[in-house]
JSON list of N, CA and C in Angstrom, two decimals:
[
{"chain": "A", "resi": 158, "resn": "UNK", "atom": "N", "xyz": [0.88, -1.21, -0.08]},
{"chain": "A", "resi": 158, "resn": "UNK", "atom": "CA", "xyz": [-0.05, -0.09, -0.03]},
{"chain": "A", "resi": 158, "resn": "UNK", "atom": "C", "xyz": [0.85, 1.28, -0.01]},
{"chain": "A", "resi": 159, "resn": "UNK", "atom": "N", "xyz": [1.94, 1.28, 0.80]},
{"chain": "A", "resi": 159, "resn": "UNK", "atom": "CA", "xyz": [2.84, 2.35, 0.77]},
{"chain": "A", "resi": 159, "resn": "UNK", "atom": "C", "xyz": [3.44, 2.73, -0.61]},
{"chain": "A", "resi": 160, "resn": "UNK", "atom": "N", "xyz": [3.71, 1.66, -1.27]},
{"chain": "A", "resi": 160, "resn": "UNK", "atom": "CA", "xyz": [4.30, 1.76, -2.54]},
{"chain": "A", "resi": 160, "resn": "UNK", "atom": "C", "xyz": [3.42, 2.51, -3.51]},
{"chain": "A", "resi": 161, "resn": "UNK", "atom": "N", "xyz": [2.06, 2.05, -3.44]},
{"chain": "A", "resi": 161, "resn": "UNK", "atom": "CA", "xyz": [1.07, 2.74, -4.34]},
{"chain": "A", "resi": 161, "resn": "UNK", "atom": "C", "xyz": [0.96, 4.19, -3.90]},
{"chain": "A", "resi": 162, "resn": "UNK", "atom": "N", "xyz": [0.98, 4.53, -2.80]},
{"chain": "A", "resi": 162, "resn": "UNK", "atom": "CA", "xyz": [0.87, 5.92, -2.24]},
{"chain": "A", "resi": 162, "resn": "UNK", "atom": "C", "xyz": [2.05, 6.71, -2.75]},
{"chain": "A", "resi": 163, "resn": "UNK", "atom": "N", "xyz": [3.16, 6.19, -2.67]},
{"chain": "A", "resi": 163, "resn": "UNK", "atom": "CA", "xyz": [4.47, 6.88, -3.23]},
{"chain": "A", "resi": 163, "resn": "UNK", "atom": "C", "xyz": [4.31, 7.13, -4.82]},
{"chain": "A", "resi": 164, "resn": "UNK", "atom": "N", "xyz": [3.79, 6.01, -5.52]},
{"chain": "A", "resi": 164, "resn": "UNK", "atom": "CA", "xyz": [3.60, 6.08, -6.87]},
{"chain": "A", "resi": 164, "resn": "UNK", "atom": "C", "xyz": [2.62, 7.23, -7.24]},
{"chain": "A", "resi": 165, "resn": "UNK", "atom": "N", "xyz": [1.51, 7.27, -6.54]},
{"chain": "A", "resi": 165, "resn": "UNK", "atom": "CA", "xyz": [0.57, 8.22, -6.78]},
{"chain": "A", "resi": 165, "resn": "UNK", "atom": "C", "xyz": [1.05, 9.74, -6.39]},
{"chain": "A", "resi": 166, "resn": "UNK", "atom": "N", "xyz": [1.97, 9.78, -5.47]},
{"chain": "A", "resi": 166, "resn": "UNK", "atom": "CA", "xyz": [2.50, 11.02, -5.15]},
{"chain": "A", "resi": 166, "resn": "UNK", "atom": "C", "xyz": [3.65, 11.39, -6.04]},
{"chain": "A", "resi": 167, "resn": "UNK", "atom": "N", "xyz": [4.11, 10.49, -6.83]},
{"chain": "A", "resi": 167, "resn": "UNK", "atom": "CA", "xyz": [5.16, 10.90, -7.85]},
{"chain": "A", "resi": 167, "resn": "UNK", "atom": "C", "xyz": [6.50, 10.81, -7.26]},
{"chain": "A", "resi": 168, "resn": "UNK", "atom": "N", "xyz": [6.62, 10.24, -6.02]},
{"chain": "A", "resi": 168, "resn": "UNK", "atom": "CA", "xyz": [8.02, 10.16, -5.47]},
{"chain": "A", "resi": 168, "resn": "UNK", "atom": "C", "xyz": [8.46, 8.63, -5.46]},
{"chain": "A", "resi": 169, "resn": "UNK", "atom": "N", "xyz": [9.50, 8.31, -6.31]},
{"chain": "A", "resi": 169, "resn": "UNK", "atom": "CA", "xyz": [10.06, 6.96, -6.32]},
{"chain": "A", "resi": 169, "resn": "UNK", "atom": "C", "xyz": [10.58, 6.56, -5.03]},
{"chain": "A", "resi": 170, "resn": "UNK", "atom": "N", "xyz": [10.56, 5.18, -4.89]},
{"chain": "A", "resi": 170, "resn": "UNK", "atom": "CA", "xyz": [11.19, 4.65, -3.58]},
{"chain": "A", "resi": 170, "resn": "UNK", "atom": "C", "xyz": [12.69, 4.71, -3.84]},
{"chain": "A", "resi": 171, "resn": "UNK", "atom": "N", "xyz": [13.43, 5.30, -2.75]},
{"chain": "A", "resi": 171, "resn": "UNK", "atom": "CA", "xyz": [14.88, 5.23, -2.87]},
{"chain": "A", "resi": 171, "resn": "UNK", "atom": "C", "xyz": [15.38, 3.87, -2.84]},
{"chain": "A", "resi": 172, "resn": "UNK", "atom": "N", "xyz": [16.34, 3.60, -3.83]},
{"chain": "A", "resi": 172, "resn": "UNK", "atom": "CA", "xyz": [17.01, 2.20, -3.76]},
{"chain": "A", "resi": 172, "resn": "UNK", "atom": "C", "xyz": [18.41, 2.45, -3.60]},
{"chain": "A", "resi": 173, "resn": "UNK", "atom": "N", "xyz": [18.98, 1.83, -2.69]},
{"chain": "A", "resi": 173, "resn": "UNK", "atom": "CA", "xyz": [20.38, 1.88, -2.41]},
{"chain": "A", "resi": 173, "resn": "UNK", "atom": "C", "xyz": [20.98, 0.60, -2.14]},
{"chain": "A", "resi": 174, "resn": "UNK", "atom": "N", "xyz": [22.08, 0.26, -2.84]},
{"chain": "A", "resi": 174, "resn": "UNK", "atom": "CA", "xyz": [22.71, -1.02, -2.80]},
{"chain": "A", "resi": 174, "resn": "UNK", "atom": "C", "xyz": [23.92, -1.07, -1.89]},
{"chain": "A", "resi": 175, "resn": "UNK", "atom": "N", "xyz": [23.77, -0.55, -0.63]},
{"chain": "A", "resi": 175, "resn": "UNK", "atom": "CA", "xyz": [24.79, -0.28, 0.33]},
{"chain": "A", "resi": 175, "resn": "UNK", "atom": "C", "xyz": [25.54, -1.63, 0.55]},
{"chain": "A", "resi": 176, "resn": "UNK", "atom": "N", "xyz": [24.92, -2.69, 0.84]},
{"chain": "A", "resi": 176, "resn": "UNK", "atom": "CA", "xyz": [25.61, -4.04, 1.12]},
{"chain": "A", "resi": 176, "resn": "UNK", "atom": "C", "xyz": [26.38, -4.46, -0.16]},
{"chain": "A", "resi": 177, "resn": "UNK", "atom": "N", "xyz": [25.78, -4.38, -1.27]},
{"chain": "A", "resi": 177, "resn": "UNK", "atom": "CA", "xyz": [26.43, -4.75, -2.44]},
{"chain": "A", "resi": 177, "resn": "UNK", "atom": "C", "xyz": [27.74, -3.98, -2.74]},
{"chain": "A", "resi": 178, "resn": "UNK", "atom": "N", "xyz": [27.60, -2.63, -2.50]},
{"chain": "A", "resi": 178, "resn": "UNK", "atom": "CA", "xyz": [28.83, -1.82, -2.76]},
{"chain": "A", "resi": 178, "resn": "UNK", "atom": "C", "xyz": [29.93, -2.17, -1.74]},
{"chain": "A", "resi": 179, "resn": "UNK", "atom": "N", "xyz": [29.46, -2.49, -0.55]},
{"chain": "A", "resi": 179, "resn": "UNK", "atom": "CA", "xyz": [30.37, -2.77, 0.51]},
{"chain": "A", "resi": 179, "resn": "UNK", "atom": "C", "xyz": [31.16, -4.01, 0.14]},
{"chain": "A", "resi": 180, "resn": "UNK", "atom": "N", "xyz": [30.40, -5.02, -0.25]},
{"chain": "A", "resi": 180, "resn": "UNK", "atom": "CA", "xyz": [30.98, -6.37, -0.68]},
{"chain": "A", "resi": 180, "resn": "UNK", "atom": "C", "xyz": [31.87, -6.20, -1.87]},
{"chain": "A", "resi": 181, "resn": "UNK", "atom": "N", "xyz": [31.48, -5.46, -2.95]},
{"chain": "A", "resi": 181, "resn": "UNK", "atom": "CA", "xyz": [32.33, -5.22, -4.00]},
{"chain": "A", "resi": 181, "resn": "UNK", "atom": "C", "xyz": [33.67, -4.59, -3.68]},
{"chain": "A", "resi": 182, "resn": "UNK", "atom": "N", "xyz": [33.62, -3.52, -2.77]},
{"chain": "A", "resi": 182, "resn": "UNK", "atom": "CA", "xyz": [34.77, -2.99, -2.26]},
{"chain": "A", "resi": 182, "resn": "UNK", "atom": "C", "xyz": [35.69, -3.94, -1.54]},
{"chain": "A", "resi": 183, "resn": "UNK", "atom": "N", "xyz": [35.12, -4.83, -0.78]},
{"chain": "A", "resi": 183, "resn": "UNK", "atom": "CA", "xyz": [35.91, -5.77, 0.01]},
{"chain": "A", "resi": 183, "resn": "UNK", "atom": "C", "xyz": [36.54, -6.80, -1.01]},
{"chain": "A", "resi": 184, "resn": "UNK", "atom": "N", "xyz": [35.80, -7.29, -1.95]},
{"chain": "A", "resi": 184, "resn": "UNK", "atom": "CA", "xyz": [36.41, -8.08, -2.95]},
{"chain": "A", "resi": 184, "resn": "UNK", "atom": "C", "xyz": [37.55, -7.31, -3.78]},
{"chain": "A", "resi": 185, "resn": "UNK", "atom": "N", "xyz": [37.37, -6.18, -4.17]},
{"chain": "A", "resi": 185, "resn": "UNK", "atom": "CA", "xyz": [38.44, -5.37, -4.67]},
{"chain": "A", "resi": 185, "resn": "UNK", "atom": "C", "xyz": [39.71, -5.36, -3.88]},
{"chain": "A", "resi": 186, "resn": "UNK", "atom": "N", "xyz": [39.46, -5.11, -2.75]},
{"chain": "A", "resi": 186, "resn": "UNK", "atom": "CA", "xyz": [40.55, -4.97, -1.72]},
{"chain": "A", "resi": 186, "resn": "UNK", "atom": "C", "xyz": [41.27, -6.29, -1.50]},
{"chain": "A", "resi": 187, "resn": "UNK", "atom": "N", "xyz": [40.54, -7.40, -1.48]},
{"chain": "A", "resi": 187, "resn": "UNK", "atom": "CA", "xyz": [41.12, -8.78, -1.46]},
{"chain": "A", "resi": 187, "resn": "UNK", "atom": "C", "xyz": [42.00, -8.97, -2.68]},
{"chain": "A", "resi": 188, "resn": "UNK", "atom": "N", "xyz": [41.47, -8.60, -3.84]},
{"chain": "A", "resi": 188, "resn": "UNK", "atom": "CA", "xyz": [42.22, -8.78, -5.12]},
{"chain": "A", "resi": 188, "resn": "UNK", "atom": "C", "xyz": [43.45, -7.97, -5.13]},
{"chain": "A", "resi": 189, "resn": "UNK", "atom": "N", "xyz": [43.33, -6.69, -4.73]},
{"chain": "A", "resi": 189, "resn": "UNK", "atom": "CA", "xyz": [44.63, -5.88, -4.65]},
{"chain": "A", "resi": 189, "resn": "UNK", "atom": "C", "xyz": [45.61, -6.50, -3.64]},
{"chain": "A", "resi": 190, "resn": "UNK", "atom": "N", "xyz": [45.34, -6.86, -2.48]},
{"chain": "A", "resi": 190, "resn": "UNK", "atom": "CA", "xyz": [46.14, -7.28, -1.41]},
{"chain": "A", "resi": 190, "resn": "UNK", "atom": "C", "xyz": [46.86, -8.77, -2.00]},
{"chain": "A", "resi": 191, "resn": "UNK", "atom": "N", "xyz": [45.95, -9.53, -2.78]},
{"chain": "A", "resi": 191, "resn": "UNK", "atom": "CA", "xyz": [46.56, -10.77, -3.24]},
{"chain": "A", "resi": 191, "resn": "UNK", "atom": "C", "xyz": [47.63, -10.45, -4.29]},
{"chain": "A", "resi": 192, "resn": "UNK", "atom": "N", "xyz": [47.35, -9.56, -5.23]},
{"chain": "A", "resi": 192, "resn": "UNK", "atom": "CA", "xyz": [48.27, -8.98, -6.20]},
{"chain": "A", "resi": 192, "resn": "UNK", "atom": "C", "xyz": [49.54, -8.41, -5.61]},
{"chain": "A", "resi": 193, "resn": "UNK", "atom": "N", "xyz": [49.34, -7.65, -4.59]},
{"chain": "A", "resi": 193, "resn": "UNK", "atom": "CA", "xyz": [50.52, -6.94, -3.73]},
{"chain": "A", "resi": 193, "resn": "UNK", "atom": "C", "xyz": [51.38, -8.10, -3.17]},
{"chain": "A", "resi": 194, "resn": "UNK", "atom": "N", "xyz": [50.83, -9.10, -2.70]},
{"chain": "A", "resi": 194, "resn": "UNK", "atom": "CA", "xyz": [51.64, -10.23, -2.13]},
{"chain": "A", "resi": 194, "resn": "UNK", "atom": "C", "xyz": [52.46, -10.88, -3.20]},
{"chain": "A", "resi": 195, "resn": "UNK", "atom": "N", "xyz": [51.81, -11.15, -4.33]},
{"chain": "A", "resi": 195, "resn": "UNK", "atom": "CA", "xyz": [52.56, -11.85, -5.53]},
{"chain": "A", "resi": 195, "resn": "UNK", "atom": "C", "xyz": [53.54, -10.92, -6.01]},
{"chain": "A", "resi": 196, "resn": "UNK", "atom": "N", "xyz": [53.33, -9.66, -6.12]},
{"chain": "A", "resi": 196, "resn": "UNK", "atom": "CA", "xyz": [54.40, -8.72, -6.62]},
{"chain": "A", "resi": 196, "resn": "UNK", "atom": "C", "xyz": [55.43, -8.59, -5.62]},
{"chain": "A", "resi": 197, "resn": "UNK", "atom": "N", "xyz": [55.18, -8.62, -4.39]},
{"chain": "A", "resi": 197, "resn": "UNK", "atom": "CA", "xyz": [56.23, -8.44, -3.40]},
{"chain": "A", "resi": 197, "resn": "UNK", "atom": "C", "xyz": [57.23, -9.51, -3.37]},
{"chain": "A", "resi": 198, "resn": "UNK", "atom": "N", "xyz": [56.96, -10.70, -3.91]},
{"chain": "A", "resi": 198, "resn": "UNK", "atom": "CA", "xyz": [57.89, -11.71, -3.89]},
{"chain": "A", "resi": 198, "resn": "UNK", "atom": "C", "xyz": [58.74, -11.69, -5.23]},
{"chain": "A", "resi": 199, "resn": "UNK", "atom": "N", "xyz": [58.49, -10.58, -5.94]},
{"chain": "A", "resi": 199, "resn": "UNK", "atom": "CA", "xyz": [59.29, -10.29, -7.15]},
{"chain": "A", "resi": 199, "resn": "UNK", "atom": "C", "xyz": [58.90, -11.07, -8.35]},
{"chain": "A", "resi": 200, "resn": "UNK", "atom": "N", "xyz": [57.67, -11.49, -8.26]},
{"chain": "A", "resi": 200, "resn": "UNK", "atom": "CA", "xyz": [57.21, -12.18, -9.54]},
{"chain": "A", "resi": 200, "resn": "UNK", "atom": "C", "xyz": [56.24, -11.58, -10.35]},
{"chain": "A", "resi": 201, "resn": "UNK", "atom": "N", "xyz": [56.42, -10.20, -10.48]},
{"chain": "A", "resi": 201, "resn": "UNK", "atom": "CA", "xyz": [55.29, -9.55, -11.05]},
{"chain": "A", "resi": 201, "resn": "UNK", "atom": "C", "xyz": [55.12, -9.82, -12.72]},
{"chain": "A", "resi": 202, "resn": "UNK", "atom": "N", "xyz": [56.30, -10.28, -13.23]},
{"chain": "A", "resi": 202, "resn": "UNK", "atom": "CA", "xyz": [56.23, -10.75, -14.71]},
{"chain": "A", "resi": 202, "resn": "UNK", "atom": "C", "xyz": [55.50, -12.03, -14.80]},
{"chain": "A", "resi": 203, "resn": "UNK", "atom": "N", "xyz": [55.57, -12.80, -13.66]},
{"chain": "A", "resi": 203, "resn": "UNK", "atom": "CA", "xyz": [54.93, -14.21, -13.77]},
{"chain": "A", "resi": 203, "resn": "UNK", "atom": "C", "xyz": [53.45, -14.11, -13.18]},
{"chain": "A", "resi": 204, "resn": "UNK", "atom": "N", "xyz": [53.01, -12.92, -12.75]},
{"chain": "A", "resi": 204, "resn": "UNK", "atom": "CA", "xyz": [51.67, -12.97, -12.09]},
{"chain": "A", "resi": 204, "resn": "UNK", "atom": "C", "xyz": [50.61, -13.04, -13.31]},
{"chain": "A", "resi": 205, "resn": "UNK", "atom": "N", "xyz": [49.86, -14.02, -13.02]},
{"chain": "A", "resi": 205, "resn": "UNK", "atom": "CA", "xyz": [48.63, -14.11, -14.01]},
{"chain": "A", "resi": 205, "resn": "UNK", "atom": "C", "xyz": [47.38, -13.80, -13.36]},
{"chain": "A", "resi": 206, "resn": "UNK", "atom": "N", "xyz": [46.32, -13.59, -14.10]},
{"chain": "A", "resi": 206, "resn": "UNK", "atom": "CA", "xyz": [44.99, -13.42, -13.57]},
{"chain": "A", "resi": 206, "resn": "UNK", "atom": "C", "xyz": [44.43, -14.47, -12.93]},
{"chain": "A", "resi": 207, "resn": "UNK", "atom": "N", "xyz": [44.77, -15.64, -13.25]},
{"chain": "A", "resi": 207, "resn": "UNK", "atom": "CA", "xyz": [44.39, -17.00, -12.55]},
{"chain": "A", "resi": 207, "resn": "UNK", "atom": "C", "xyz": [44.93, -16.93, -11.18]},
{"chain": "A", "resi": 208, "resn": "UNK", "atom": "N", "xyz": [46.25, -16.67, -11.14]},
{"chain": "A", "resi": 208, "resn": "UNK", "atom": "CA", "xyz": [46.98, -16.73, -9.82]},
{"chain": "A", "resi": 208, "resn": "UNK", "atom": "C", "xyz": [46.42, -15.75, -8.83]},
{"chain": "A", "resi": 209, "resn": "UNK", "atom": "N", "xyz": [46.17, -14.55, -9.41]},
{"chain": "A", "resi": 209, "resn": "UNK", "atom": "CA", "xyz": [45.60, -13.43, -8.51]},
{"chain": "A", "resi": 209, "resn": "UNK", "atom": "C", "xyz": [44.25, -13.78, -8.04]},
{"chain": "A", "resi": 210, "resn": "UNK", "atom": "N", "xyz": [43.46, -14.27, -8.96]},
{"chain": "A", "resi": 210, "resn": "UNK", "atom": "CA", "xyz": [42.13, -14.66, -8.58]},
{"chain": "A", "resi": 210, "resn": "UNK", "atom": "C", "xyz": [42.10, -15.75, -7.63]},
{"chain": "A", "resi": 211, "resn": "UNK", "atom": "N", "xyz": [42.86, -16.82, -7.74]},
{"chain": "A", "resi": 211, "resn": "UNK", "atom": "CA", "xyz": [43.01, -17.97, -6.80]},
{"chain": "A", "resi": 211, "resn": "UNK", "atom": "C", "xyz": [43.35, -17.48, -5.43]},
{"chain": "A", "resi": 212, "resn": "UNK", "atom": "N", "xyz": [44.41, -16.57, -5.40]},
{"chain": "A", "resi": 212, "resn": "UNK", "atom": "CA", "xyz": [44.90, -16.02, -4.17]},
{"chain": "A", "resi": 212, "resn": "UNK", "atom": "C", "xyz": [43.85, -15.29, -3.43]},
{"chain": "A", "resi": 213, "resn": "UNK", "atom": "N", "xyz": [42.99, -14.44, -4.13]},
{"chain": "A", "resi": 213, "resn": "UNK", "atom": "CA", "xyz": [42.09, -13.59, -3.60]},
{"chain": "A", "resi": 213, "resn": "UNK", "atom": "C", "xyz": [40.62, -14.42, -3.36]},
{"chain": "A", "resi": 214, "resn": "UNK", "atom": "N", "xyz": [40.55, -15.57, -3.72]},
{"chain": "A", "resi": 214, "resn": "UNK", "atom": "CA", "xyz": [39.41, -16.47, -3.50]},
{"chain": "A", "resi": 214, "resn": "UNK", "atom": "C", "xyz": [38.28, -16.00, -4.31]},
{"chain": "A", "resi": 215, "resn": "UNK", "atom": "N", "xyz": [38.62, -15.63, -5.59]},
{"chain": "A", "resi": 215, "resn": "UNK", "atom": "CA", "xyz": [37.45, -15.13, -6.53]},
{"chain": "A", "resi": 215, "resn": "UNK", "atom": "C", "xyz": [37.74, -15.73, -7.92]},
{"chain": "A", "resi": 216, "resn": "UNK", "atom": "N", "xyz": [37.27, -15.22, -8.93]},
{"chain": "A", "resi": 216, "resn": "UNK", "atom": "CA", "xyz": [37.33, -15.70, -10.24]},
{"chain": "A", "resi": 216, "resn": "UNK", "atom": "C", "xyz": [38.08, -14.53, -11.09]},
{"chain": "A", "resi": 217, "resn": "UNK", "atom": "N", "xyz": [38.56, -14.98, -12.39]},
{"chain": "A", "resi": 217, "resn": "UNK", "atom": "CA", "xyz": [39.14, -14.19, -13.21]},
{"chain": "A", "resi": 217, "resn": "UNK", "atom": "C", "xyz": [38.13, -13.02, -13.62]},
{"chain": "A", "resi": 218, "resn": "UNK", "atom": "N", "xyz": [37.00, -13.35, -14.13]},
{"chain": "A", "resi": 218, "resn": "UNK", "atom": "CA", "xyz": [36.03, -12.28, -14.49]},
{"chain": "A", "resi": 218, "resn": "UNK", "atom": "C", "xyz": [35.82, -11.28, -13.49]},
{"chain": "A", "resi": 219, "resn": "UNK", "atom": "N", "xyz": [35.91, -11.65, -12.08]},
{"chain": "A", "resi": 219, "resn": "UNK", "atom": "CA", "xyz": [35.73, -10.61, -11.11]},
{"chain": "A", "resi": 219, "resn": "UNK", "atom": "C", "xyz": [37.04, -9.72, -11.10]},
{"chain": "A", "resi": 220, "resn": "UNK", "atom": "N", "xyz": [38.14, -10.32, -11.16]},
{"chain": "A", "resi": 220, "resn": "UNK", "atom": "CA", "xyz": [39.29, -9.51, -11.23]},
{"chain": "A", "resi": 220, "resn": "UNK", "atom": "C", "xyz": [39.25, -8.49, -12.32]},
{"chain": "A", "resi": 221, "resn": "UNK", "atom": "N", "xyz": [38.89, -9.05, -13.56]},
{"chain": "A", "resi": 221, "resn": "UNK", "atom": "CA", "xyz": [38.83, -8.11, -14.74]},
{"chain": "A", "resi": 221, "resn": "UNK", "atom": "C", "xyz": [37.69, -7.06, -14.46]},
{"chain": "A", "resi": 222, "resn": "UNK", "atom": "N", "xyz": [36.58, -7.22, -13.91]},
{"chain": "A", "resi": 222, "resn": "UNK", "atom": "CA", "xyz": [35.49, -6.42, -13.62]},
{"chain": "A", "resi": 222, "resn": "UNK", "atom": "C", "xyz": [36.10, -5.12, -12.81]},
{"chain": "A", "resi": 223, "resn": "UNK", "atom": "N", "xyz": [36.98, -5.50, -11.81]},
{"chain": "A", "resi": 223, "resn": "UNK", "atom": "CA", "xyz": [37.52, -4.54, -10.92]},
{"chain": "A", "resi": 223, "resn": "UNK", "atom": "C", "xyz": [38.63, -3.74, -11.54]},
{"chain": "A", "resi": 224, "resn": "UNK", "atom": "N", "xyz": [39.47, -4.38, -12.32]},
{"chain": "A", "resi": 224, "resn": "UNK", "atom": "CA", "xyz": [40.75, -3.70, -12.82]},
{"chain": "A", "resi": 224, "resn": "UNK", "atom": "C", "xyz": [40.85, -3.59, -14.23]},
{"chain": "A", "resi": 225, "resn": "UNK", "atom": "N", "xyz": [40.09, -4.41, -15.07]},
{"chain": "A", "resi": 225, "resn": "UNK", "atom": "CA", "xyz": [40.07, -4.34, -16.51]},
{"chain": "A", "resi": 225, "resn": "UNK", "atom": "C", "xyz": [41.19, -5.11, -17.24]},
{"chain": "A", "resi": 226, "resn": "UNK", "atom": "N", "xyz": [42.34, -5.27, -16.68]},
{"chain": "A", "resi": 226, "resn": "UNK", "atom": "CA", "xyz": [43.37, -6.15, -17.33]},
{"chain": "A", "resi": 226, "resn": "UNK", "atom": "C", "xyz": [44.40, -6.57, -16.37]},
{"chain": "A", "resi": 227, "resn": "UNK", "atom": "N", "xyz": [45.27, -7.41, -16.75]},
{"chain": "A", "resi": 227, "resn": "UNK", "atom": "CA", "xyz": [46.27, -7.86, -15.94]},
{"chain": "A", "resi": 227, "resn": "UNK", "atom": "C", "xyz": [47.29, -6.89, -15.57]},
{"chain": "A", "resi": 228, "resn": "UNK", "atom": "N", "xyz": [47.65, -6.07, -16.61]},
{"chain": "A", "resi": 228, "resn": "UNK", "atom": "CA", "xyz": [48.57, -4.85, -16.39]},
{"chain": "A", "resi": 228, "resn": "UNK", "atom": "C", "xyz": [48.01, -4.00, -15.38]},
{"chain": "A", "resi": 229, "resn": "UNK", "atom": "N", "xyz": [46.74, -3.66, -15.45]},
{"chain": "A", "resi": 229, "resn": "UNK", "atom": "CA", "xyz": [46.15, -2.83, -14.54]},
{"chain": "A", "resi": 229, "resn": "UNK", "atom": "C", "xyz": [46.13, -3.36, -13.03]},
{"chain": "A", "resi": 230, "resn": "UNK", "atom": "N", "xyz": [46.02, -4.61, -12.89]},
{"chain": "A", "resi": 230, "resn": "UNK", "atom": "CA", "xyz": [46.04, -5.22, -11.53]},
{"chain": "A", "resi": 230, "resn": "UNK", "atom": "C", "xyz": [47.53, -5.13, -10.99]},
{"chain": "A", "resi": 231, "resn": "UNK", "atom": "N", "xyz": [48.48, -5.39, -11.87]},
{"chain": "A", "resi": 231, "resn": "UNK", "atom": "CA", "xyz": [49.89, -5.44, -11.42]},
{"chain": "A", "resi": 231, "resn": "UNK", "atom": "C", "xyz": [50.26, -3.93, -11.10]},
{"chain": "A", "resi": 232, "resn": "UNK", "atom": "N", "xyz": [49.86, -2.89, -11.98]},
{"chain": "A", "resi": 232, "resn": "UNK", "atom": "CA", "xyz": [50.07, -1.54, -11.69]},
{"chain": "A", "resi": 232, "resn": "UNK", "atom": "C", "xyz": [49.51, -0.93, -10.41]},
{"chain": "A", "resi": 233, "resn": "UNK", "atom": "N", "xyz": [48.28, -1.39, -10.17]},
{"chain": "A", "resi": 233, "resn": "UNK", "atom": "CA", "xyz": [47.59, -1.03, -8.93]},
{"chain": "A", "resi": 233, "resn": "UNK", "atom": "C", "xyz": [48.43, -1.59, -7.66]},
{"chain": "A", "resi": 234, "resn": "UNK", "atom": "N", "xyz": [48.86, -2.85, -7.80]},
{"chain": "A", "resi": 234, "resn": "UNK", "atom": "CA", "xyz": [49.49, -3.46, -6.82]},
{"chain": "A", "resi": 234, "resn": "UNK", "atom": "C", "xyz": [50.85, -2.86, -6.51]},
{"chain": "A", "resi": 235, "resn": "UNK", "atom": "N", "xyz": [51.58, -2.44, -7.57]},
{"chain": "A", "resi": 235, "resn": "UNK", "atom": "CA", "xyz": [52.76, -1.83, -7.46]},
{"chain": "A", "resi": 235, "resn": "UNK", "atom": "C", "xyz": [52.66, -0.49, -6.77]},
{"chain": "A", "resi": 236, "resn": "UNK", "atom": "N", "xyz": [51.62, 0.31, -7.18]},
{"chain": "A", "resi": 236, "resn": "UNK", "atom": "CA", "xyz": [51.26, 1.62, -6.68]},
{"chain": "A", "resi": 236, "resn": "UNK", "atom": "C", "xyz": [50.96, 1.52, -5.28]},
{"chain": "A", "resi": 237, "resn": "UNK", "atom": "N", "xyz": [50.18, 0.46, -4.77]},
{"chain": "A", "resi": 237, "resn": "UNK", "atom": "CA", "xyz": [49.87, 0.43, -3.45]},
{"chain": "A", "resi": 237, "resn": "UNK", "atom": "C", "xyz": [51.09, -0.04, -2.57]},
{"chain": "A", "resi": 238, "resn": "UNK", "atom": "N", "xyz": [51.99, -0.73, -3.25]},
{"chain": "A", "resi": 238, "resn": "UNK", "atom": "CA", "xyz": [53.02, -1.19, -2.44]},
{"chain": "A", "resi": 238, "resn": "UNK", "atom": "C", "xyz": [54.05, -0.01, -2.23]},
{"chain": "A", "resi": 239, "resn": "UNK", "atom": "N", "xyz": [54.13, 0.85, -3.23]},
{"chain": "A", "resi": 239, "resn": "UNK", "atom": "CA", "xyz": [55.03, 1.92, -3.16]},
{"chain": "A", "resi": 239, "resn": "UNK", "atom": "C", "xyz": [54.48, 3.08, -2.24]},
{"chain": "A", "resi": 240, "resn": "UNK", "atom": "N", "xyz": [53.10, 3.14, -2.02]},
{"chain": "A", "resi": 240, "resn": "UNK", "atom": "CA", "xyz": [52.51, 4.21, -1.21]},
{"chain": "A", "resi": 240, "resn": "UNK", "atom": "C", "xyz": [52.69, 4.10, 0.19]}
]
Protein backbone atom coordinates (compact mmCIF):
# COMPACT_ATOMS: atom_id res chain seq x y z
CA UNK A 1 0.00 0.00 0.00
CA UNK A 2 2.82 2.44 0.81
CA UNK A 3 4.36 1.80 -2.59
CA UNK A 4 1.06 2.73 -4.24
CA UNK A 5 0.88 5.94 -2.24
CA UNK A 6 4.43 6.88 -3.27
CA UNK A 7 3.64 6.11 -6.89
CA UNK A 8 0.54 8.27 -6.78
CA UNK A 9 2.49 11.04 -5.09
CA UNK A 10 5.14 10.83 -7.82
CA UNK A 11 8.03 10.05 -5.49
CA UNK A 12 9.99 6.93 -6.34
CA UNK A 13 11.19 4.61 -3.64
CA UNK A 14 14.86 5.28 -2.90
CA UNK A 15 16.99 2.30 -3.83
CA UNK A 16 20.43 1.93 -2.35
CA UNK A 17 22.69 -1.07 -2.72
CA UNK A 18 24.83 -0.36 0.31
CA UNK A 19 25.60 -4.00 1.14
CA UNK A 20 26.44 -4.81 -2.48
CA UNK A 21 28.78 -1.81 -2.75
CA UNK A 22 30.47 -2.78 0.52
CA UNK A 23 30.96 -6.37 -0.68
CA UNK A 24 32.30 -5.22 -4.03
CA UNK A 25 34.84 -2.96 -2.32
CA UNK A 26 35.90 -5.80 -0.01
CA UNK A 27 36.42 -8.06 -3.02
CA UNK A 28 38.42 -5.38 -4.81
CA UNK A 29 40.59 -4.96 -1.72
CA UNK A 30 41.16 -8.73 -1.47
CA UNK A 31 42.22 -8.84 -5.12
CA UNK A 32 44.56 -5.90 -4.63
CA UNK A 33 46.12 -7.44 -1.50
CA UNK A 34 46.59 -10.78 -3.29
CA UNK A 35 48.27 -9.04 -6.22
CA UNK A 36 50.47 -7.03 -3.83
CA UNK A 37 51.59 -10.22 -2.10
CA UNK A 38 52.47 -11.84 -5.43
CA UNK A 39 54.31 -8.75 -6.66
CA UNK A 40 56.16 -8.44 -3.33
CA UNK A 41 57.90 -11.75 -3.91
CA UNK A 42 59.30 -10.28 -7.12
CA UNK A 43 57.22 -12.30 -9.51
CA UNK A 44 55.24 -9.50 -11.18
CA UNK A 45 56.21 -10.72 -14.65
CA UNK A 46 54.85 -14.14 -13.81
CA UNK A 47 51.67 -12.94 -12.11
CA UNK A 48 48.66 -14.20 -14.02
CA UNK A 49 45.01 -13.32 -13.64
CA UNK A 50 44.36 -16.90 -12.60
CA UNK A 51 46.98 -16.71 -9.84
CA UNK A 52 45.63 -13.42 -8.51
CA UNK A 53 42.04 -14.67 -8.62
CA UNK A 54 42.92 -17.91 -6.84
CA UNK A 55 44.90 -16.07 -4.14
CA UNK A 56 41.99 -13.65 -3.62
CA UNK A 57 39.41 -16.42 -3.49
CA UNK A 58 37.52 -15.16 -6.50
CA UNK A 59 37.35 -15.64 -10.28
CA UNK A 60 39.17 -14.14 -13.26
CA UNK A 61 36.03 -12.32 -14.52
CA UNK A 62 35.72 -10.66 -11.10
CA UNK A 63 39.35 -9.50 -11.22
CA UNK A 64 38.77 -8.12 -14.72
CA UNK A 65 35.56 -6.38 -13.65
CA UNK A 66 37.47 -4.51 -10.95
CA UNK A 67 40.70 -3.74 -12.79
CA UNK A 68 40.15 -4.31 -16.51
CA UNK A 69 43.40 -6.12 -17.32
CA UNK A 70 46.34 -7.98 -15.87
CA UNK A 71 48.58 -4.95 -16.36
CA UNK A 72 46.13 -2.76 -14.45
CA UNK A 73 46.09 -5.21 -11.53
CA UNK A 74 49.89 -5.30 -11.41
CA UNK A 75 50.11 -1.49 -11.72
CA UNK A 76 47.63 -1.03 -8.87
CA UNK A 77 49.55 -3.51 -6.73
CA UNK A 78 52.86 -1.78 -7.45
CA UNK A 79 51.30 1.61 -6.71
CA UNK A 80 49.84 0.38 -3.43
CA UNK A 81 53.13 -1.21 -2.43
CA UNK A 82 55.02 2.03 -3.09
CA UNK A 83 52.49 4.19 -1.25
